[in-house]
Amino acid sequence: MVATQPDRWTRYADRLRHSIISPQLISGTVLVSVVISVADESGGIFDVFSITILTVLVFWVTEVYVHTVAEQRRRADQDMVSLRLSFRAALHKARGLLFAATPPLIFLLAGLFGARQGAVAYWVALWIEVLILGVIGWIAFGGRRIRWYWRLCGAVATATLGLLAVLLKILVH
């Protein structure tokens, strides 16, 4: 039996799965979903946008700090502390949190400037996170020998985290 080379799409999906899919991307997407869902939209889309962006920035700074400190555990006791290297590694790991916030913030910003009605932008921002979680699950559970139905189960399970945020929205407001 001759081993076949993976096609271009498979190589791209493998690279995507290994470079972008991260705990920070998943937890960041859920975090943004929850923040948007509990934000009081009656105060206006600006309030939702402001609360979301400030929360993401606080969590991102915290994530960078935590990873910078945690990187120090990898060095031997006699080695010098290299904050520059630790900080660079921390920035790389924490980028998923910023990636997670970008799509819903774009929709909230569009709603802020009237491209979409505020309520529409609010719900689109919330549902786009559910969609993103589903795509993350689909990509994360991908691979050459993974059956489509297992990928679908992974996508649905991951998207369910976003659906819980929508349910929270319905229960809170």
Short mmCIF file of C-alpha atoms in Angstrom, two decimals:
data_model
loop_
_atom_site.label_atom_id
_atom_site.label_comp_id
_atom_site.label_asym_id
_atom_site.label_seq_id
_atom_site.Cartn_x
_atom_site.Cartn_y
_atom_site.Cartn_z
CA MET A 1 0.00 0.00 0.00
CA VAL A 2 1.39 3.38 -1.02
CA ALA A 3 1.00 6.28 1.37
CA THR A 4 -0.60 9.26 -0.31
CA GLN A 5 0.38 12.85 0.27
CA PRO A 6 -2.31 14.94 1.98
CA ASP A 7 -3.99 17.44 -0.29
CA ARG A 8 -3.54 21.19 0.10
CA TRP A 9 -6.76 21.61 2.14
CA THR A 10 -5.70 18.87 4.59
CA ARG A 11 -2.28 20.46 5.08
CA TYR A 12 -3.91 23.86 5.62
CA ALA A 13 -6.42 22.43 8.14
CA ASP A 14 -3.60 20.66 9.99
CA ARG A 15 -1.63 23.91 10.21
CA LEU A 16 -4.70 25.79 11.35
CA ARG A 17 -5.53 23.20 14.00
CA HIS A 18 -2.02 23.28 15.43
CA SER A 19 -1.35 27.01 15.24
CA ILE A 20 -4.64 28.75 16.00
CA ILE A 21 -6.89 26.39 17.95
CA SER A 22 -5.93 26.93 21.57
CA PRO A 23 -7.48 26.89 25.03
CA GLN A 24 -7.32 30.69 24.99
CA LEU A 25 -9.31 30.85 21.74
CA ILE A 26 -12.02 28.55 23.07
CA SER A 27 -12.25 30.06 26.55
CA GLY A 28 -11.99 33.56 25.08
CA THR A 29 -14.88 32.88 22.73
CA VAL A 30 -16.99 31.57 25.59
CA LEU A 31 -15.96 34.52 27.77
CA VAL A 32 -16.95 37.05 25.11
CA SER A 33 -20.25 35.21 24.58
CA VAL A 34 -21.05 35.36 28.28
CA VAL A 35 -20.04 39.03 28.58
CA ILE A 36 -22.25 39.96 25.63
CA SER A 37 -25.11 37.85 26.93
CA VAL A 38 -25.16 39.42 30.41
CA ALA A 39 -24.50 42.96 29.22
CA ASP A 40 -27.61 45.08 29.44
CA GLU A 41 -28.47 45.97 25.87
CA SER A 42 -31.11 48.46 27.03
CA GLY A 43 -28.25 50.85 27.87
CA GLY A 44 -27.37 50.89 24.19
CA ILE A 45 -24.96 49.10 21.94
CA PHE A 46 -22.14 51.38 23.10
CA ASP A 47 -22.44 49.98 26.63
CA VAL A 48 -22.29 46.40 25.35
CA PHE A 49 -19.31 47.24 23.12
CA SER A 50 -17.46 49.06 25.92
CA ILE A 51 -18.04 46.36 28.52
CA THR A 52 -17.00 43.65 26.08
CA ILE A 53 -13.79 45.32 24.92
CA LEU A 54 -12.74 46.34 28.44
CA THR A 55 -13.39 42.85 29.79
CA VAL A 56 -11.41 41.25 26.98
CA LEU A 57 -8.49 43.64 27.54
CA VAL A 58 -8.43 42.94 31.28
CA PHE A 59 -8.51 39.19 30.69
CA TRP A 60 -5.87 39.45 27.93
CA VAL A 61 -3.47 41.43 30.15
CA THR A 62 -4.07 38.89 32.91
CA GLU A 63 -3.43 36.02 30.50
CA VAL A 64 -0.17 37.59 29.29
CA TYR A 65 0.98 38.21 32.86
CA VAL A 66 0.10 34.70 34.01
CA HIS A 67 1.91 33.08 31.11
CA THR A 68 4.94 35.35 31.57
CA VAL A 69 5.21 34.28 35.21
CA ALA A 70 4.45 30.63 34.44
CA GLU A 71 7.22 30.51 31.81
CA GLN A 72 9.71 30.99 34.64
CA ARG A 73 8.98 27.49 35.89
CA ARG A 74 10.69 26.07 32.79
CA ARG A 75 14.09 27.47 33.59
CA ALA A 76 16.63 25.74 35.79
CA ASP A 77 17.30 27.35 39.17
CA GLN A 78 20.77 28.48 38.12
CA ASP A 79 19.57 30.08 34.84
CA MET A 80 18.98 33.79 34.50
CA VAL A 81 15.42 35.08 34.29
CA SER A 82 14.59 36.09 30.72
CA LEU A 83 11.48 38.21 30.88
CA ARG A 84 11.76 39.11 27.20
CA LEU A 85 11.54 35.48 26.11
CA SER A 86 8.82 34.74 28.65
CA PHE A 87 6.84 37.78 27.55
CA ARG A 88 7.16 36.84 23.87
CA ALA A 89 5.92 33.30 24.60
CA ALA A 90 3.08 34.73 26.68
CA LEU A 91 1.99 37.07 23.88
CA HIS A 92 1.93 34.12 21.50
CA LYS A 93 -0.20 32.00 23.84
CA ALA A 94 -2.62 34.80 24.76
CA ARG A 95 -3.39 35.85 21.18
CA GLY A 96 -6.34 33.45 21.02
CA LEU A 97 -8.22 35.66 23.47
CA LEU A 98 -7.89 38.63 21.10
CA PHE A 99 -8.83 36.49 18.09
CA ALA A 100 -11.97 35.39 19.95
CA ALA A 101 -13.11 38.95 20.56
CA THR A 102 -12.56 40.35 17.09
CA PRO A 103 -15.62 39.09 15.12
CA PRO A 104 -18.30 40.03 17.67
CA LEU A 105 -16.65 43.38 18.33
CA ILE A 106 -16.76 44.11 14.59
CA PHE A 107 -20.52 43.47 14.57
CA LEU A 108 -21.04 45.53 17.72
CA LEU A 109 -19.00 48.34 16.17
CA ALA A 110 -21.11 48.15 13.01
CA GLY A 111 -24.21 48.45 15.19
CA LEU A 112 -22.65 51.38 16.99
CA PHE A 113 -22.20 53.31 13.75
CA GLY A 114 -25.60 52.45 12.38
CA ALA A 115 -24.61 49.88 9.76
CA ARG A 116 -26.91 47.50 11.61
CA GLN A 117 -29.62 48.16 14.12
CA GLY A 118 -28.21 47.92 17.65
CA ALA A 119 -30.40 44.96 18.65
CA VAL A 120 -29.58 43.13 15.43
CA ALA A 121 -25.85 43.73 15.90
CA TYR A 122 -26.14 42.52 19.49
CA TRP A 123 -27.76 39.21 18.51
CA VAL A 124 -25.48 38.72 15.49
CA ALA A 125 -22.44 39.23 17.74
CA LEU A 126 -23.81 36.63 20.14
CA TRP A 127 -24.70 34.06 17.48
CA ILE A 128 -21.45 34.57 15.56
CA GLU A 129 -19.66 33.29 18.66
CA VAL A 130 -21.78 30.12 18.61
CA LEU A 131 -20.86 29.66 14.95
CA ILE A 132 -17.18 30.27 15.66
CA LEU A 133 -17.24 27.69 18.46
CA GLY A 134 -18.78 25.18 16.07
CA VAL A 135 -16.07 25.85 13.48
CA ILE A 136 -13.39 25.56 16.17
CA GLY A 137 -14.82 22.18 17.19
CA TRP A 138 -14.96 21.01 13.56
CA ILE A 139 -11.34 21.99 12.95
CA ALA A 140 -10.08 20.74 16.32
CA PHE A 141 -11.59 17.29 15.82
CA GLY A 142 -10.29 17.03 12.27
CA GLY A 143 -7.62 14.74 10.99
CA ARG A 144 -6.94 12.26 8.24
CA ARG A 145 -8.63 9.31 9.86
CA ILE A 146 -11.40 11.04 11.75
CA ARG A 147 -14.90 10.21 10.53
CA TRP A 148 -17.17 13.14 9.69
CA TYR A 149 -19.69 12.24 12.38
CA TRP A 150 -17.03 12.50 15.12
CA ARG A 151 -16.05 15.90 13.78
CA LEU A 152 -19.72 16.87 13.81
CA CYS A 153 -20.04 15.70 17.44
CA GLY A 154 -16.99 17.81 18.35
CA ALA A 155 -18.43 20.83 16.55
CA VAL A 156 -21.82 20.48 18.23
CA ALA A 157 -20.28 19.93 21.67
CA THR A 158 -18.05 23.00 21.29
CA ALA A 159 -20.88 25.15 19.89
CA THR A 160 -23.01 24.10 22.87
CA LEU A 161 -20.78 26.26 25.07
CA GLY A 162 -21.92 29.27 23.06
CA LEU A 163 -25.53 28.09 23.19
CA LEU A 164 -25.25 28.08 26.97
CA ALA A 165 -24.35 31.77 26.79
CA VAL A 166 -27.45 32.42 24.65
CA LEU A 167 -29.53 30.51 27.19
CA LEU A 168 -27.95 32.63 29.93
CA LYS A 169 -29.01 35.72 28.00
CA ILE A 170 -32.57 34.49 27.82
CA LEU A 171 -32.65 33.61 31.54
CA VAL A 172 -30.98 36.80 32.80
CA HIS A 173 -32.96 39.32 30.73
#
